[in-house]
Short mmCIF file of C-alpha atoms in Angstrom, two decimals:
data_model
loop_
_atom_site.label_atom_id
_atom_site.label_comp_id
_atom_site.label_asym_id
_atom_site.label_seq_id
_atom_site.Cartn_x
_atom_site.Cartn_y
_atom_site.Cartn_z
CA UNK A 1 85.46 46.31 8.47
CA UNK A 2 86.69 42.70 7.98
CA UNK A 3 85.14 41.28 5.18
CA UNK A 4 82.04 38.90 5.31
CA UNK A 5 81.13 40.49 9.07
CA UNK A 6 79.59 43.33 9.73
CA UNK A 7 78.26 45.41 12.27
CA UNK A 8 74.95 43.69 13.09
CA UNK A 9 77.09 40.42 14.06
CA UNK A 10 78.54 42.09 17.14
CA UNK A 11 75.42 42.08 19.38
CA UNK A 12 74.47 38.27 18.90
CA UNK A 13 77.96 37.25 19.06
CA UNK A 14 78.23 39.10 22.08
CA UNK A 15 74.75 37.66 23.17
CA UNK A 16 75.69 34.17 22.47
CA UNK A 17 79.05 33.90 23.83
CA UNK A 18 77.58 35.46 27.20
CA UNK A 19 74.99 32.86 26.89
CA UNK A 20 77.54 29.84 26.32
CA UNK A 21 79.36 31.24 29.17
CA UNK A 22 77.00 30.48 31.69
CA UNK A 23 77.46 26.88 31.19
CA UNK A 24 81.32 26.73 30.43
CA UNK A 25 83.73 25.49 32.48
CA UNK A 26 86.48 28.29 33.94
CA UNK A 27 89.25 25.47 32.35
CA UNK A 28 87.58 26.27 29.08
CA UNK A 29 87.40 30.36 29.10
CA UNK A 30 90.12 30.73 27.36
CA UNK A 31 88.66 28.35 24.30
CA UNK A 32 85.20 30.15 24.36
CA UNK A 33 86.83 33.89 24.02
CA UNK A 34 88.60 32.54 20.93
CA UNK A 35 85.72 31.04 19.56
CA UNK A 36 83.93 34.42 19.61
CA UNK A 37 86.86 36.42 18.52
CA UNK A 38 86.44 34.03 15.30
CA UNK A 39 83.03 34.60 14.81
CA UNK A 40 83.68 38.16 15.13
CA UNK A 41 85.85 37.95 12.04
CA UNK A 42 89.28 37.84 13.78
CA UNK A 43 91.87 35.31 13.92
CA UNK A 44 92.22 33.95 17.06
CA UNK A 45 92.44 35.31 20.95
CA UNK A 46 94.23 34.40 24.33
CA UNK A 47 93.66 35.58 27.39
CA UNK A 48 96.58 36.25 29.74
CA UNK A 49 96.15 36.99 33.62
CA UNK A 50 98.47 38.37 36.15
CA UNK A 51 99.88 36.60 38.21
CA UNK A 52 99.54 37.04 42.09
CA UNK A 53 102.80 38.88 42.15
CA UNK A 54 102.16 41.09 38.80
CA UNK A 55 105.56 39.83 37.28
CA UNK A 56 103.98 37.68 34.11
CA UNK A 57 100.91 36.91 32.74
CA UNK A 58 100.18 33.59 32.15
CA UNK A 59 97.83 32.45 29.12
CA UNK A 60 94.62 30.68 29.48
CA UNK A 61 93.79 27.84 26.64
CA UNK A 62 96.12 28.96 24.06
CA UNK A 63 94.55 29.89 20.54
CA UNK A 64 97.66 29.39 18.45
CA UNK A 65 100.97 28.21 18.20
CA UNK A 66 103.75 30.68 19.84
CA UNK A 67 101.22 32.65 22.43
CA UNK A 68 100.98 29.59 24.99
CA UNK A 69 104.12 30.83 27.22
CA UNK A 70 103.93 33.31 30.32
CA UNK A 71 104.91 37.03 29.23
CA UNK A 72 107.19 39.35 31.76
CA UNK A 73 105.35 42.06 32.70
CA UNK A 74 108.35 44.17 33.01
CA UNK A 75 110.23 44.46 28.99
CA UNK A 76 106.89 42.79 26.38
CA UNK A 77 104.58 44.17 24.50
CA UNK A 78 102.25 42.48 26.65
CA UNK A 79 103.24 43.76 29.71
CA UNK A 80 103.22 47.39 28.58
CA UNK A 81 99.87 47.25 27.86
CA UNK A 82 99.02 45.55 31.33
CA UNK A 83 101.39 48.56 33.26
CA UNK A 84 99.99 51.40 31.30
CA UNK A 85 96.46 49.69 30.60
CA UNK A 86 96.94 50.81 26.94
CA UNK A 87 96.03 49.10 24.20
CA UNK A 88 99.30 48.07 22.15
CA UNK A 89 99.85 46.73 18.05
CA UNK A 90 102.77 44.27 16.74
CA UNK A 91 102.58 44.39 13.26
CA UNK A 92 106.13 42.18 12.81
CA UNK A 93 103.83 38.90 12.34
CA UNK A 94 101.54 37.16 9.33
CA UNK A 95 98.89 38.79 11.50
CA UNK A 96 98.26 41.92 13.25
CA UNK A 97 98.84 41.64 16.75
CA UNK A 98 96.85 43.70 18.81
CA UNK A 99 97.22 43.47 23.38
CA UNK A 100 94.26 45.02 24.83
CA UNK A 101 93.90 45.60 28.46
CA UNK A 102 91.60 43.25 30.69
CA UNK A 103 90.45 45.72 33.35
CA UNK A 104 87.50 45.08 36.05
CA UNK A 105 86.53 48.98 36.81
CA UNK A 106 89.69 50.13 37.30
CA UNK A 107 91.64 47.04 38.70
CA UNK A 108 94.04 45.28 35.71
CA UNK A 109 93.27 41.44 36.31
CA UNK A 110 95.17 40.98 32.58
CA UNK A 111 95.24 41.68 28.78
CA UNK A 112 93.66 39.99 25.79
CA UNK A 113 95.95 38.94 22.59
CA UNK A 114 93.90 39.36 19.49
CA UNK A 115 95.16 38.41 15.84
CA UNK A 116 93.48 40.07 12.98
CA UNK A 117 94.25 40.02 9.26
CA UNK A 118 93.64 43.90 9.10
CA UNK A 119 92.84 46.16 11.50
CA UNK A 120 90.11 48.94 10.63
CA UNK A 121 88.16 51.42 13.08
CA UNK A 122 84.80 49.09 13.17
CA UNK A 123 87.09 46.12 14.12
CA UNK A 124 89.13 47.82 16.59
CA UNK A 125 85.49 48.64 18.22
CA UNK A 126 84.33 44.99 18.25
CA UNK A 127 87.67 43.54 19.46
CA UNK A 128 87.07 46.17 22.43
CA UNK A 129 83.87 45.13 23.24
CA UNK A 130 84.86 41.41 22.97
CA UNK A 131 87.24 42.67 25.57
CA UNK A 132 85.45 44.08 27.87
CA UNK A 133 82.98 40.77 28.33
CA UNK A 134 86.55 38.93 28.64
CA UNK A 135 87.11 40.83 31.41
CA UNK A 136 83.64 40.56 33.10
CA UNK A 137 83.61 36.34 32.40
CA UNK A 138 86.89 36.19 33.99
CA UNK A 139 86.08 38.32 36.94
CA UNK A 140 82.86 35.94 38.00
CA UNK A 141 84.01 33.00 37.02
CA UNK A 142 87.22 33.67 39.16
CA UNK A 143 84.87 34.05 42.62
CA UNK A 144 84.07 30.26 42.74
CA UNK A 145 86.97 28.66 40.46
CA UNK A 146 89.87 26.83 41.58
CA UNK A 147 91.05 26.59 38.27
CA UNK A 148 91.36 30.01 37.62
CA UNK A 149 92.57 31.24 41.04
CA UNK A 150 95.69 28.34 40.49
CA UNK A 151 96.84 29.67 37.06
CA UNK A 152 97.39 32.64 38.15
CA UNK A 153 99.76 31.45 40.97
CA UNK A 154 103.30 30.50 40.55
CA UNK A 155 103.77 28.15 44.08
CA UNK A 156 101.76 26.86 46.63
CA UNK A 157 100.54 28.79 49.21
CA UNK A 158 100.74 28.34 52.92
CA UNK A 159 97.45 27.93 54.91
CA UNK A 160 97.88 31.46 56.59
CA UNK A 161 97.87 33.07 52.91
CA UNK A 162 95.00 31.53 51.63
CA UNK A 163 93.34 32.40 54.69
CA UNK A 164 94.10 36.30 54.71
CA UNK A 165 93.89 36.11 50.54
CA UNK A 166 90.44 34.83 50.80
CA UNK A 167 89.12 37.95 53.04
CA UNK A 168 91.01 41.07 51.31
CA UNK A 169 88.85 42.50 48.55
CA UNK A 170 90.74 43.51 44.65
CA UNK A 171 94.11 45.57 44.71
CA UNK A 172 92.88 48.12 43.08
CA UNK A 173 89.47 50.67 43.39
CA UNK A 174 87.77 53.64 42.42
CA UNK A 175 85.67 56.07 40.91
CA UNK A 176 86.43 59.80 39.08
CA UNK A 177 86.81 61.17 42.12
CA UNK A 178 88.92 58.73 44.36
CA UNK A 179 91.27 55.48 43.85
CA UNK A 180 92.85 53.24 46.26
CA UNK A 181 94.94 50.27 45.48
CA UNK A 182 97.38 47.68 47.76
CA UNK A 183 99.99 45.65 47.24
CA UNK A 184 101.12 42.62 49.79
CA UNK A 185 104.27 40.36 50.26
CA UNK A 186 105.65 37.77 50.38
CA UNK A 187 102.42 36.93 48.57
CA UNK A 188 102.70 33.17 48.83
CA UNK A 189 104.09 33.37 52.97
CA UNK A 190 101.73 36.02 54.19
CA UNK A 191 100.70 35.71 57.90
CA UNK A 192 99.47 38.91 59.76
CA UNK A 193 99.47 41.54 57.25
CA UNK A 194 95.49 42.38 55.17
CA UNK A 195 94.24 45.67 53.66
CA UNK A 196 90.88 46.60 53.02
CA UNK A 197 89.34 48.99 50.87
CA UNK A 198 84.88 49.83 49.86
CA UNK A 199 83.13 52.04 48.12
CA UNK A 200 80.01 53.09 50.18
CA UNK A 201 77.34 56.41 50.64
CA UNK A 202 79.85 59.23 50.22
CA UNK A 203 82.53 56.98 51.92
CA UNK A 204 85.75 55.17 50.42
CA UNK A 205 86.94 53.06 53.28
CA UNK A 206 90.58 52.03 54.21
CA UNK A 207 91.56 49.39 56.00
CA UNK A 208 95.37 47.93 56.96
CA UNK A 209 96.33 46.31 59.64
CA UNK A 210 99.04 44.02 60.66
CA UNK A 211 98.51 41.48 63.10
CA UNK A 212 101.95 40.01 65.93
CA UNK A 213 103.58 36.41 64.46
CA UNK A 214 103.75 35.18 60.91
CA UNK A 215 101.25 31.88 61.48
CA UNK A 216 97.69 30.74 61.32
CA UNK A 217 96.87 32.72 64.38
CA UNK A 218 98.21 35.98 62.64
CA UNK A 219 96.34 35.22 59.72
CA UNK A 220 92.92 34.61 61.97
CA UNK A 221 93.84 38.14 63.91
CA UNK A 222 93.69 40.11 60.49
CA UNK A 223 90.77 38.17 59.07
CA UNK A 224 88.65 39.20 62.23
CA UNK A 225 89.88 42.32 61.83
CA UNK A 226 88.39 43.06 58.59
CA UNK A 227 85.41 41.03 59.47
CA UNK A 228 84.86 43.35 62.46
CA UNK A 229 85.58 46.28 60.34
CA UNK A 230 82.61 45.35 57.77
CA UNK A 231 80.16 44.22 59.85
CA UNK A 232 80.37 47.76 61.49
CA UNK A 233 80.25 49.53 58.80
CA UNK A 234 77.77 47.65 57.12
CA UNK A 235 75.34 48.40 60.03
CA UNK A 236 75.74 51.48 60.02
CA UNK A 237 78.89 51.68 62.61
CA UNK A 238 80.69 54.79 62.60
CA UNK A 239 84.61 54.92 62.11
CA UNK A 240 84.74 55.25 65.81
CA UNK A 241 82.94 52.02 66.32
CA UNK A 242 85.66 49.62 64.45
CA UNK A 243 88.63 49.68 67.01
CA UNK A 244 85.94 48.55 70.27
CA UNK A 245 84.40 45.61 68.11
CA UNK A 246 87.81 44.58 66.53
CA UNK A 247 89.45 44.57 69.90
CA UNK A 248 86.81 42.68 71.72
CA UNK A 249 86.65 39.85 68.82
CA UNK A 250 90.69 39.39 69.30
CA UNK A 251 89.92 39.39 73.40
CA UNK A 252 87.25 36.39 72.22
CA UNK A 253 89.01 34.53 69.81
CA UNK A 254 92.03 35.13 69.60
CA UNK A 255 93.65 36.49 73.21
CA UNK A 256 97.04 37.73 73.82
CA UNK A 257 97.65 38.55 70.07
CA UNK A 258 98.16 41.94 69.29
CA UNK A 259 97.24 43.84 66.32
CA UNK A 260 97.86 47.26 65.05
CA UNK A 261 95.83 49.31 61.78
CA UNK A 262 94.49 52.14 60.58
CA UNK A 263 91.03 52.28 59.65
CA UNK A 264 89.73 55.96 57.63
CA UNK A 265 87.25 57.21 55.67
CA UNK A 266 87.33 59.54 53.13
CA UNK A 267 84.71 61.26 51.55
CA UNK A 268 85.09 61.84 47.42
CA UNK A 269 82.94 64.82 47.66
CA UNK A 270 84.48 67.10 50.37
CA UNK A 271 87.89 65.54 50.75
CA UNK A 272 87.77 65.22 54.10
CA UNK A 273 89.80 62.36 56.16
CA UNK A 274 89.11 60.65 59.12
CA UNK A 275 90.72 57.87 60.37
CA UNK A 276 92.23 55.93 63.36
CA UNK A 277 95.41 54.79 64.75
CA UNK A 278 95.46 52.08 66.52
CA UNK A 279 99.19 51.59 67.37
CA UNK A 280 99.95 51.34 63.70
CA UNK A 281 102.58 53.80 61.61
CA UNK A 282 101.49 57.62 60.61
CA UNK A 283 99.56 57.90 57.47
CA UNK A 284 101.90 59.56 55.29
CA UNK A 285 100.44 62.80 53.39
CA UNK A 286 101.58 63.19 49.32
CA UNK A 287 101.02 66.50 47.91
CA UNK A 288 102.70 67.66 44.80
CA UNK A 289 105.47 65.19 44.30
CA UNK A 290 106.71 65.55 48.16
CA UNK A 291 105.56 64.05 51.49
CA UNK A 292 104.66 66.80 54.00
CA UNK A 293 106.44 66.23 57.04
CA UNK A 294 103.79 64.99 60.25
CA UNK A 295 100.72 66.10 58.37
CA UNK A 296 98.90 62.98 59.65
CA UNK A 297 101.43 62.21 62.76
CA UNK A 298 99.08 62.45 65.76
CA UNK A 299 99.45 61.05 69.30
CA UNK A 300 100.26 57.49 69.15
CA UNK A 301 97.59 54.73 70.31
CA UNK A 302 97.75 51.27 71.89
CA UNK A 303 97.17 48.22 69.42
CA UNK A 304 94.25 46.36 70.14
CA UNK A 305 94.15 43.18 72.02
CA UNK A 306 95.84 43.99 74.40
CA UNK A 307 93.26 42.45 76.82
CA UNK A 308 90.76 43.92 79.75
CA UNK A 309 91.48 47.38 80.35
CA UNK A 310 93.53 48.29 77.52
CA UNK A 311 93.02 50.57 75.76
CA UNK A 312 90.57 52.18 78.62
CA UNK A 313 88.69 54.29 75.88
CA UNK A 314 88.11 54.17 72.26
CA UNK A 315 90.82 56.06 70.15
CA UNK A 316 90.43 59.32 68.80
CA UNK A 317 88.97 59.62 65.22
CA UNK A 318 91.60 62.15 63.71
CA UNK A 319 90.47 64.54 60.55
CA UNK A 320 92.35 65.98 57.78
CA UNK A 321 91.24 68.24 54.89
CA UNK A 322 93.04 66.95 51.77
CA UNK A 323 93.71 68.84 48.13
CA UNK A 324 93.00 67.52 44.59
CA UNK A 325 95.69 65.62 43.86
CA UNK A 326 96.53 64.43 47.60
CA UNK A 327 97.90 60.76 48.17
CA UNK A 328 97.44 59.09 51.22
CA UNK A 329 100.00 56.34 51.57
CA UNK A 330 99.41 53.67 54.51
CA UNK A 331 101.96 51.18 55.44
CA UNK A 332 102.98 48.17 57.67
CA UNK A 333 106.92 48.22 59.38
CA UNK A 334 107.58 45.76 57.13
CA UNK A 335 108.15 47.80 54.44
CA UNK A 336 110.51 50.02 56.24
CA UNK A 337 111.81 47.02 58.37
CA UNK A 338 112.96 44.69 54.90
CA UNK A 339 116.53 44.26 55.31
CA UNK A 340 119.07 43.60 52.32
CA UNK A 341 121.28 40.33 52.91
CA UNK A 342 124.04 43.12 54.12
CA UNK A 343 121.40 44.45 57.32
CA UNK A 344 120.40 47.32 56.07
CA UNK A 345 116.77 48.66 56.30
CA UNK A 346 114.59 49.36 53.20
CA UNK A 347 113.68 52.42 55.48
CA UNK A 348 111.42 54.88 55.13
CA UNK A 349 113.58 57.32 52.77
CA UNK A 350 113.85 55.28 50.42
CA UNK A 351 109.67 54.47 50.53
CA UNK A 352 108.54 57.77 50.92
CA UNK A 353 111.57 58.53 47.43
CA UNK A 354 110.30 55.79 45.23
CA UNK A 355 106.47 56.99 45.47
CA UNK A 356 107.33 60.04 44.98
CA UNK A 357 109.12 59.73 41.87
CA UNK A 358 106.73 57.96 40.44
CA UNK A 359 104.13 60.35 41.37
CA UNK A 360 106.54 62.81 39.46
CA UNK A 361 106.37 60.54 36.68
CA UNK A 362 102.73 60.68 36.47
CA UNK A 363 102.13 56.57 37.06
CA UNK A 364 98.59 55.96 38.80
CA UNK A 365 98.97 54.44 42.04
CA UNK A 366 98.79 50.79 40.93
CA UNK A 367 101.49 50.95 38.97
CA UNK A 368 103.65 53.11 41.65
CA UNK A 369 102.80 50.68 43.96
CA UNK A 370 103.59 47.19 41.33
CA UNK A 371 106.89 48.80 40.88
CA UNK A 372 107.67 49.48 44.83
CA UNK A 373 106.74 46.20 45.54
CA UNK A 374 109.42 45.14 43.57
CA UNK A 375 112.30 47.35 44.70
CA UNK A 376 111.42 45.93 48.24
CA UNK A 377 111.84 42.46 47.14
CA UNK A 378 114.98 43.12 45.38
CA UNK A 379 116.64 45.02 48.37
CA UNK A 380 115.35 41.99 50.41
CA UNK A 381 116.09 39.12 48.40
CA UNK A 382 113.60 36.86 50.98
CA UNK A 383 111.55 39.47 53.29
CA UNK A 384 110.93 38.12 56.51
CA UNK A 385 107.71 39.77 57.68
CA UNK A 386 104.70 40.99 55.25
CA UNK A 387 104.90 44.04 53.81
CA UNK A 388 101.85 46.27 53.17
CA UNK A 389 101.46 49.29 50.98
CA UNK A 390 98.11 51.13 50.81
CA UNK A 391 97.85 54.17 48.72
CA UNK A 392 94.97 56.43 48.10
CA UNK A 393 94.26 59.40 45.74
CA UNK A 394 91.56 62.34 46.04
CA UNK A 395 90.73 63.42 42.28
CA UNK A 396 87.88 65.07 42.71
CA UNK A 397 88.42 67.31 39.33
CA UNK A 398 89.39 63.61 37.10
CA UNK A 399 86.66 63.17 34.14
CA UNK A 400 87.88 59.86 33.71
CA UNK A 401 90.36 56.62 34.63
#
């Protein structure tokens, strides 16, 4: 216990510094969590946050002199807390260093730097739960701050990102018994490319789709697109309902645009996968480190918008019955498409090898999907249409995240 605080300080610390919160300004977050960490005894606290890319995380207000400069995720301290959500201790410095993870559910939005002169089992406790708030400050405050939403970006981005950015939901979901979690580039230069993923009654849903051009039009085809897709759902719509009202909103809106995605369902309890194809790459299937061959390969569809007439019918809903431990992995032909400077495709070899070896290696799907993200933008240098990676997991036997 760090002298001169003591156990009965943690709830109105806690209880005051959500309190001051309310009326703080996002620019000043960063100053507020340090103030707290103080009171709680420590030394000092920043708050680092991902970037949009998830290659550094940049600070907030810093608390002290040497912690104000972004970290690389990849090779720090930092980052290795942030990839493995670990908690991590430097003890080279006057003060203990200790990087805990900033995590909203299960989606890593950062990691909190706390300083301590020693570092017992009561503190570590407090400095969690001092944590944990972070997190939950930083996650509201985020959903109406511009502040916050521009540190965590490294450029400007074009009208058609912030347009598609502003409808697509957290990378990264779940519960013990399923996750799902989406990466998208060029980040900054997206046009026609959105995911989609909800929790709902016995339900995750899964959206991707990826919309014809790279301009504001593209980005207005996938943001109807999801639009459509929740406002079926969330009156009660069945899968099978999604393609008709999607289609007919491009016909309105947006005509002679076409659009391709997959929209499923799968229930956590049974396993069970339905989804449909609208024109849109197979679904591929990831069971025990390997990708089974056309498990999920079914009779191609046409996109939608395609205008009167076409398609003539709804598409099928297709079913599956996955295993613990399954991976569903959903993708746009961007990924496969991203040429190297030389011409040659990224390819879907080389997709389907890098998740699995890093299923092999045990990394949950965020990660996997961080780190293929990457390899696609180094084998691209500049990638010249969006790129889309969705990837869920059936767990059903996980106790915890």
């Amino acid at each position: 216990m760090v002298e001169g605080v003591d156990d009965s300080v943690l709830g109105p610390v806690l209880a005051r510094l959500l309190e001051r919160s309310h009326d703080t300004a996002p620019g000043e977050l960063g100053a507020l969590i340090d103030h707290g960490a103080r009171d709680l005894g420590l030394a000092g606290a920043t708050v680092y946050l991902a970037d949009v890319q998830q290659t550094h995380l940049i600070p907030l207000a810093p608390s002290d002199g040497g912690a104000d400069a972004a970290l690389a995720v990849d090779g720090t301290l930092a980052g290795w807390c942030y990839r493995t959500r670990s908690q991590r201790l430097a003890t080279d410095t006057p003060h203990l260093v200790l990087w805990l993870p900033l995590v909203d559910g299960i989606e890593r939005i950062g990691v909190l730097r706390l300083t301590a002169p020693v570092l017992d089992p009561d503190t570590l406790e407090r400095a969690k739960a001092l944590t944990s708030l972070t997190a939950l400050l930083v996650v509201s405050k985020t959903l109406y701050s511009d502040t916050l939403l521009t540190t965590v970006r490294t450029r400007p981005m074009t009208l058609q990102a912030e347009l598609a950015w502003a409808f697509m939901p957290p990378r990264t979901l779940g519960t013990t018994e399923v996750t799902s979690s989406a990466v998208l580039e060029p980040a900054y230069e997206i046009g026609g490319d959105a995911f989609d993923h909800a929790l709902g009654e016995r339900k995750l849903h899964l959206a991707v789709v990826d919309a014809m051009g790279h301009d504001t039009a593209s980005g207005l085809c996938a943001a109807l697109a999801l639009a459509g897709c929740r406002s079926t759902r969330r009156t009660d719509g069945t899968l099978a309902d999604i393609a008709p009202v999607v289609d007919q909103a491009l016909r309105c809106w947006v005509p002679d645009r076409l659009l391709t995605a997959v929209f499923a369902d799968l229930d956590p309890v049974t396993g069970e996968l339905a989804w449909v194809n609208c024109g849109h790459p197979p679904p591929l299937l990831i069971r025990r480190q390997r990708v089974v061959a056309g498990a999920l390969a079914r009779h191609p569809n046409l996109p939608l918008g395609l205008g009167p007439g076409y398609p003539d019918s709804a598409p099928p809903v297709e079913r599956f019955q996955l295993e613990p431990g399954d991976r569903i992995l959903i993708h746009t032909d961007g990924v496969t498409e991203a040429r190297s400077p030389a011409g040659g495709f990224f390819g879907e070899d080389r997709l389907v090898d890098t998740v699995v070896r890093a299923t092999a290696a045990g990394e949950p799907a965020p990660e996997a999907l961080r780190r293929l993200s990457r390899d696609i933008l180094d084998h691209s240098g500049r990638l010249t249409d969006d790129a889309t990676i969705l990837l869920a997991e059936w767990h059903p036997l996980r106790t915890s995240d």
